[in-house]
Amino acid sequence: MNAVEQYARAEIVTDADAPQAADRGTVPVMLCYDAERDPRTVTVRMPGSGNREWTVSRALLEQGLRTPVGSGDVRVWPCGRVQTVVEFHSAQGVSVVQFDTKALTRFLRGTHAAAVTAASVPH
């Protein structure tokens, strides 16, 4: 299986997806990638009520580490040298999540390794 799952500490900036007041601050957000299911996307699972899940273009996430980008319901932009912001739009409102750029970079490197492995395995 050519999948990558990684927890990344993130700060949920908006109230819509924020955990209970006692748990505010950084929370573990699950980043998932499955090269066999869809090599072009990653899934972001946020904790809290409803356990929201978003599918994001892997290329969009990579571009957003360097420059502001957006497509559909997702916007990504660098915030200083060490943070990256991901903004999700839905009918319920806007969710804004701030990640350490290093964590996203490490995850994306893992997705590239998994994609190469998946491409080299005959089906």
XYZ file of N, CA, C and O in Angstrom:
492
model
N 0.845 -1.181 0.000
C 0.000 0.000 0.000
C 0.888 1.241 0.000
O 1.849 1.335 0.739
N 0.555 2.194 -0.826
C 1.348 3.404 -0.976
C 0.606 4.588 -0.371
O 0.189 5.502 -1.061
N 0.455 4.532 0.940
C -0.271 5.571 1.649
C 0.638 6.249 2.657
O 1.586 5.649 3.155
N 0.330 7.494 2.942
C 1.063 8.276 3.935
C 0.034 8.897 4.864
O -0.919 9.524 4.397
N 0.213 8.715 6.149
C -0.620 9.388 7.140
C 0.305 10.045 8.146
O 1.254 9.426 8.619
N 0.029 11.289 8.454
C 0.879 12.027 9.384
C 0.032 13.015 10.165
O -0.788 13.730 9.596
N 0.237 13.029 11.472
C -0.381 14.076 12.277
C 0.500 15.310 12.167
O 1.723 15.225 12.164
N -0.129 16.455 12.073
C 0.585 17.730 12.072
C -0.096 18.612 13.107
O -1.325 18.684 13.161
N 0.684 19.253 13.934
C 0.119 20.191 14.900
C -0.311 21.430 14.132
O 0.420 21.956 13.308
N -1.508 21.870 14.401
C -2.043 23.036 13.704
C -2.898 23.840 14.660
O -3.408 23.324 15.646
N -3.033 25.086 14.345
C -3.920 25.941 15.119
C -5.151 26.237 14.280
O -5.053 26.736 13.163
N -6.295 25.876 14.813
C -7.548 26.178 14.135
C -7.928 27.594 14.549
O -8.179 27.864 15.714
N -7.936 28.500 13.579
C -8.086 29.914 13.853
C -9.554 30.318 13.978
O -9.895 31.215 14.730
N -10.461 29.645 13.269
C -11.874 30.018 13.291
C -12.629 29.248 14.363
O -12.270 28.137 14.717
N -13.687 29.836 14.863
C -14.490 29.204 15.901
C -15.306 28.024 15.398
O -15.633 27.131 16.159
N -15.651 28.004 14.134
C -16.526 26.957 13.604
C -15.969 25.562 13.837
O -16.704 24.634 14.110
N -14.647 25.389 13.726
C -14.043 24.070 13.866
C -13.167 23.950 15.096
O -12.524 22.928 15.296
N -13.115 24.985 15.904
C -12.229 24.953 17.068
C -12.738 23.955 18.100
O -13.933 23.810 18.304
N -11.815 23.255 18.761
C -12.207 22.358 19.835
C -12.791 23.156 21.001
O -12.803 24.379 20.981
N -13.253 22.475 22.013
C -13.794 23.134 23.201
C -12.784 24.138 23.750
O -11.587 23.989 23.574
N -13.273 25.160 24.423
C -12.423 26.256 24.910
C -11.231 25.744 25.706
O -10.141 26.285 25.620
N -11.408 24.674 26.489
C -10.317 24.145 27.303
C -9.209 23.547 26.443
O -8.074 23.420 26.875
N -9.541 23.161 25.210
C -8.570 22.510 24.329
C -8.007 23.450 23.276
O -7.365 23.011 22.341
N -8.246 24.743 23.386
C -7.777 25.686 22.367
C -6.256 25.656 22.284
O -5.572 25.226 23.172
N -5.747 26.179 21.212
C -4.312 26.152 20.950
C -4.060 25.204 19.794
O -4.881 25.082 18.900
N -2.945 24.522 19.817
C -2.649 23.617 18.723
C -3.354 22.280 18.930
O -3.542 21.824 20.053
N -3.742 21.687 17.823
C -4.451 20.411 17.833
C -3.822 19.495 16.780
O -3.210 19.972 15.824
N -3.971 18.183 16.934
C -3.454 17.276 15.901
C -4.421 17.197 14.720
O -5.591 16.864 14.881
N -3.938 17.538 13.547
C -4.709 17.426 12.316
C -4.083 16.288 11.515
O -2.871 16.222 11.369
N -4.904 15.366 11.022
C -4.405 14.229 10.263
C -4.307 14.577 8.786
O -5.285 15.034 8.182
N -3.121 14.375 8.224
C -2.885 14.558 6.794
C -2.762 13.163 6.188
O -1.990 12.339 6.682
N -3.525 12.883 5.137
C -3.553 11.544 4.537
C -3.348 11.628 3.031
O -3.833 12.546 2.374
N -2.645 10.609 2.521
C -2.404 10.505 1.082
C -2.424 9.040 0.703
O -1.828 8.207 1.379
N -3.122 8.715 -0.369
C -3.167 7.350 -0.878
C -2.927 7.400 -2.383
O -3.821 7.784 -3.150
N -1.727 7.016 -2.796
C -1.335 7.102 -4.203
C -2.184 6.204 -5.089
O -2.396 6.513 -6.260
N -2.686 5.106 -4.542
C -3.495 4.194 -5.348
C -4.923 4.717 -5.523
O -5.544 4.490 -6.541
N -5.429 5.417 -4.531
C -6.796 5.945 -4.612
C -6.847 7.171 -5.516
O -7.662 7.261 -6.415
N -5.987 8.157 -5.256
C -5.917 9.359 -6.080
C -4.580 10.045 -5.840
O -4.390 10.708 -4.813
N -3.643 9.899 -6.757
C -2.299 10.455 -6.554
C -2.235 11.980 -6.602
O -1.214 12.558 -6.271
N -3.332 12.639 -6.967
C -3.312 14.102 -7.088
C -3.841 14.832 -5.869
O -3.765 16.058 -5.813
N -4.410 14.100 -4.906
C -5.035 14.772 -3.774
C -4.537 14.267 -2.430
O -4.000 13.166 -2.321
N -4.736 15.096 -1.423
C -4.493 14.719 -0.028
C -5.774 15.016 0.748
O -6.618 15.794 0.305
N -5.906 14.385 1.895
C -7.060 14.607 2.752
C -6.586 15.239 4.047
O -5.575 14.824 4.616
N -7.310 16.244 4.501
C -7.027 16.918 5.772
C -8.209 16.634 6.686
O -9.343 17.002 6.360
N -7.942 15.961 7.819
C -9.000 15.651 8.789
C -8.773 16.473 10.042
O -7.744 16.341 10.705
N -9.747 17.305 10.357
C -9.645 18.153 11.540
C -10.428 17.550 12.695
O -11.498 16.974 12.484
N -9.904 17.682 13.904
C -10.608 17.152 15.072
C -11.776 18.058 15.459
O -11.969 19.115 14.872
N -12.498 17.626 16.453
C -13.591 18.448 16.961
C -14.928 17.885 16.550
O -15.030 16.810 15.952
N -15.950 18.645 16.851
C -17.296 18.180 16.538
C -17.454 18.027 15.038
O -17.111 18.907 14.266
N -17.930 16.892 14.640
C -18.145 16.643 13.227
C -16.944 16.088 12.495
O -17.064 15.620 11.377
N -15.758 16.119 13.103
C -14.543 15.618 12.455
C -14.525 15.941 10.967
O -14.647 15.093 10.119
N -14.368 17.193 10.652
C -14.397 17.642 9.264
C -13.257 17.049 8.469
O -12.158 16.879 8.972
N -13.547 16.779 7.204
C -12.552 16.207 6.302
C -12.607 16.964 4.992
O -13.690 17.205 4.453
N -11.436 17.338 4.495
C -11.339 18.092 3.250
C -10.385 17.383 2.302
O -9.343 16.907 2.712
N -10.727 17.373 1.019
C -9.834 16.851 -0.010
C -9.216 18.056 -0.708
O -9.918 18.972 -1.129
N -7.889 18.024 -0.806
C -7.132 19.163 -1.329
C -6.185 18.675 -2.416
O -5.563 17.621 -2.278
N -6.039 19.444 -3.457
C -5.052 19.148 -4.491
C -3.655 19.191 -3.871
O -3.292 20.148 -3.189
N -2.886 18.144 -4.113
C -1.511 18.098 -3.594
C -0.683 19.230 -4.196
O 0.091 19.894 -3.500
N -0.865 19.510 -5.483
C -0.127 20.591 -6.144
C -0.482 21.948 -5.539
O 0.386 22.803 -5.350
N -1.762 22.151 -5.218
C -2.197 23.412 -4.609
C -1.532 23.604 -3.247
O -1.034 24.691 -2.928
N -1.495 22.551 -2.458
C -0.862 22.627 -1.140
C 0.623 22.961 -1.276
O 1.150 23.803 -0.549
N 1.290 22.341 -2.240
C 2.716 22.625 -2.469
C 2.949 24.063 -2.900
O 3.844 24.731 -2.386
N 2.146 24.548 -3.828
C 2.295 25.925 -4.306
C 2.054 26.922 -3.169
O 2.723 27.944 -3.084
N 1.089 26.621 -2.324
C 0.738 27.514 -1.231
C 1.815 27.661 -0.174
O 1.767 28.587 0.638
N 2.804 26.776 -0.183
C 3.933 26.933 0.742
C 4.795 28.133 0.359
O 5.502 28.690 1.197
N 4.726 28.527 -0.933
C 5.585 29.594 -1.444
C 4.854 30.879 -1.806
O 5.424 31.961 -1.744
N 3.597 30.745 -2.247
C 2.863 31.909 -2.743
C 1.363 31.694 -2.534
O 0.919 30.545 -2.535
N 0.589 32.739 -2.358
C -0.856 32.570 -2.180
C -1.507 31.949 -3.426
O -1.269 32.396 -4.551
N -2.306 30.889 -3.204
C -3.017 30.223 -4.292
C -4.395 29.806 -3.801
O -4.644 29.713 -2.595
N -5.263 29.541 -4.748
C -6.585 29.063 -4.389
C -7.233 28.364 -5.558
O -6.930 28.644 -6.713
N -8.105 27.423 -5.226
C -8.859 26.712 -6.240
C -10.133 26.197 -5.585
O -10.078 25.529 -4.552
N -11.258 26.539 -6.181
C -12.522 26.088 -5.611
C -12.710 26.606 -4.198
O -12.616 27.802 -3.955
N -12.929 25.696 -3.269
C -13.219 26.045 -1.878
C -11.992 26.120 -0.986
O -12.123 26.234 0.235
N -10.789 26.033 -1.566
C -9.568 25.982 -0.755
C -8.617 27.106 -1.161
O -8.390 27.342 -2.347
N -8.059 27.777 -0.158
C -7.019 28.794 -0.344
C -5.838 28.407 0.535
O -6.033 27.943 1.664
N -4.613 28.622 0.039
C -3.403 28.298 0.797
C -2.418 29.436 0.590
O -2.259 29.930 -0.527
N -1.743 29.849 1.686
C -0.730 30.891 1.538
C 0.301 30.786 2.662
O -0.008 30.347 3.760
N 1.534 31.231 2.345
C 2.558 31.272 3.390
C 2.256 32.417 4.352
O 1.737 33.456 3.947
N 2.560 32.199 5.614
C 2.355 33.222 6.642
C 3.688 33.388 7.355
O 4.002 32.638 8.282
N 4.484 34.299 6.859
C 5.840 34.424 7.381
C 6.704 33.296 6.839
O 6.366 32.655 5.856
N 7.810 33.039 7.521
C 8.758 32.031 7.039
C 8.475 30.634 7.557
O 8.959 29.662 6.990
N 7.695 30.508 8.622
C 7.547 29.195 9.245
C 6.116 28.684 9.343
O 5.882 27.585 9.821
N 5.155 29.452 8.873
C 3.746 29.051 8.966
C 3.110 29.046 7.579
O 3.494 29.819 6.701
N 2.120 28.176 7.418
C 1.308 28.138 6.207
C -0.150 28.096 6.637
O -0.510 27.352 7.547
N -0.986 28.888 5.982
C -2.396 28.952 6.310
C -3.193 28.245 5.213
O -2.932 28.441 4.022
N -4.148 27.420 5.639
C -5.058 26.762 4.711
C -6.467 27.189 5.107
O -6.856 27.076 6.270
N -7.213 27.682 4.136
C -8.562 28.192 4.370
C -9.541 27.343 3.559
O -9.383 27.170 2.354
N -10.536 26.790 4.252
C -11.546 25.935 3.629
C -12.893 26.650 3.665
O -13.331 27.089 4.726
N -13.568 26.723 2.534
C -14.886 27.349 2.440
C -15.943 26.266 2.251
O -15.746 25.340 1.469
N -17.059 26.398 2.958
C -18.175 25.470 2.798
C -19.475 26.213 3.081
O -19.460 27.378 3.485
N -20.585 25.529 2.926
C -21.884 26.125 3.225
C -22.001 26.486 4.701
O -22.751 27.383 5.070
N -21.236 25.805 5.556
C -21.265 26.076 6.998
C -20.385 27.265 7.396
O -20.418 27.696 8.534
N -19.567 27.755 6.494
C -18.710 28.885 6.806
C -17.288 28.659 6.338
O -17.029 27.847 5.451
N -16.363 29.353 6.955
C -14.951 29.295 6.590
C -14.160 28.723 7.756
O -14.335 29.145 8.896
N -13.287 27.770 7.458
C -12.377 27.209 8.455
C -10.965 27.622 8.074
O -10.544 27.412 6.929
N -10.241 28.212 9.005
C -8.881 28.660 8.760
C -7.952 27.901 9.700
O -8.139 27.920 10.912
N -6.961 27.216 9.111
C -6.047 26.380 9.879
C -4.622 26.820 9.579
O -4.246 26.988 8.413
N -3.812 26.995 10.626
C -2.427 27.438 10.469
C -1.498 26.288 10.847
O -1.569 25.755 11.951
N -0.625 25.891 9.910
C 0.315 24.787 10.089
C 1.743 25.297 10.169
O 2.068 26.337 9.595
N 2.611 24.521 10.791
C 4.044 24.740 10.649
C 4.411 24.280 9.244
O 4.073 23.162 8.835
N 5.093 25.111 8.502
C 5.460 24.787 7.132
C 6.321 23.533 7.075
O 6.171 22.717 6.159
N 7.190 23.331 8.053
C 8.047 22.141 8.064
C 7.222 20.857 8.092
O 7.575 19.879 7.438
N 6.149 20.845 8.847
C 5.304 19.648 8.927
C 4.652 19.356 7.578
O 4.603 18.201 7.139
N 4.156 20.389 6.914
C 3.547 20.186 5.595
C 4.589 19.738 4.575
O 4.323 18.859 3.752
N 5.761 20.324 4.633
C 6.837 19.949 3.714
C 7.231 18.493 3.914
O 7.396 17.742 2.942
N 7.371 18.059 5.160
C 7.723 16.669 5.471
C 6.642 15.717 4.937
O 6.937 14.697 4.324
N 5.385 16.073 5.146
C 4.284 15.259 4.649
C 4.318 15.167 3.124
O 4.191 14.078 2.549
N 4.490 16.302 2.448
C 4.504 16.303 0.991
C 5.671 15.501 0.423
O 5.527 14.822 -0.596
N 6.820 15.524 1.075
C 7.950 14.681 0.644
C 7.558 13.204 0.720
O 7.892 12.419 -0.160
N 6.862 12.848 1.786
C 6.400 11.473 1.925
C 5.427 11.077 0.828
O 5.442 9.950 0.334
N 4.577 12.028 0.403
C 3.623 11.722 -0.668
C 4.343 11.507 -1.993
O 3.937 10.652 -2.781
N 5.414 12.245 -2.220
C 6.174 12.058 -3.461
C 6.835 10.690 -3.477
O 6.842 10.008 -4.500
N 7.391 10.279 -2.360
C 8.013 8.954 -2.276
C 6.968 7.861 -2.515
O 7.220 6.893 -3.230
N 5.785 8.021 -1.936
C 4.715 7.034 -2.124
C 4.236 7.010 -3.567
O 3.965 5.934 -4.121
N 4.162 8.160 -4.216
C 3.726 8.226 -5.614
C 4.734 7.540 -6.533
O 4.356 6.818 -7.471
N 6.017 7.721 -6.269
C 7.058 7.079 -7.068
C 6.988 5.561 -6.899
O 7.046 4.814 -7.874
N 6.797 5.117 -5.667
C 6.683 3.685 -5.406
C 5.464 3.105 -6.120
O 5.540 2.047 -6.739
N 4.342 3.810 -6.053
C 3.113 3.332 -6.694
C 3.277 3.263 -8.208
O 2.788 2.326 -8.846
N 3.981 4.225 -8.779
C 4.169 4.259 -10.231
C 5.099 3.144 -10.697
O 4.993 2.681 -11.824
N 6.005 2.699 -9.843
C 6.978 1.685 -10.244
C 6.471 0.256 -10.038
O 7.089 -0.688 -10.509
N 5.340 0.093 -9.361
C 4.782 -1.239 -9.121
C 3.855 -1.591 -10.283
O 2.897 -0.867 -10.561
N 4.117 -2.717 -10.968
C 3.212 -3.100 -12.068
C 1.844 -3.511 -11.543
O 1.728 -4.100 -10.488
N 0.820 -3.161 -12.283
C -0.542 -3.507 -11.876
C -1.054 -4.703 -12.619
O -0.975 -4.989 -13.662
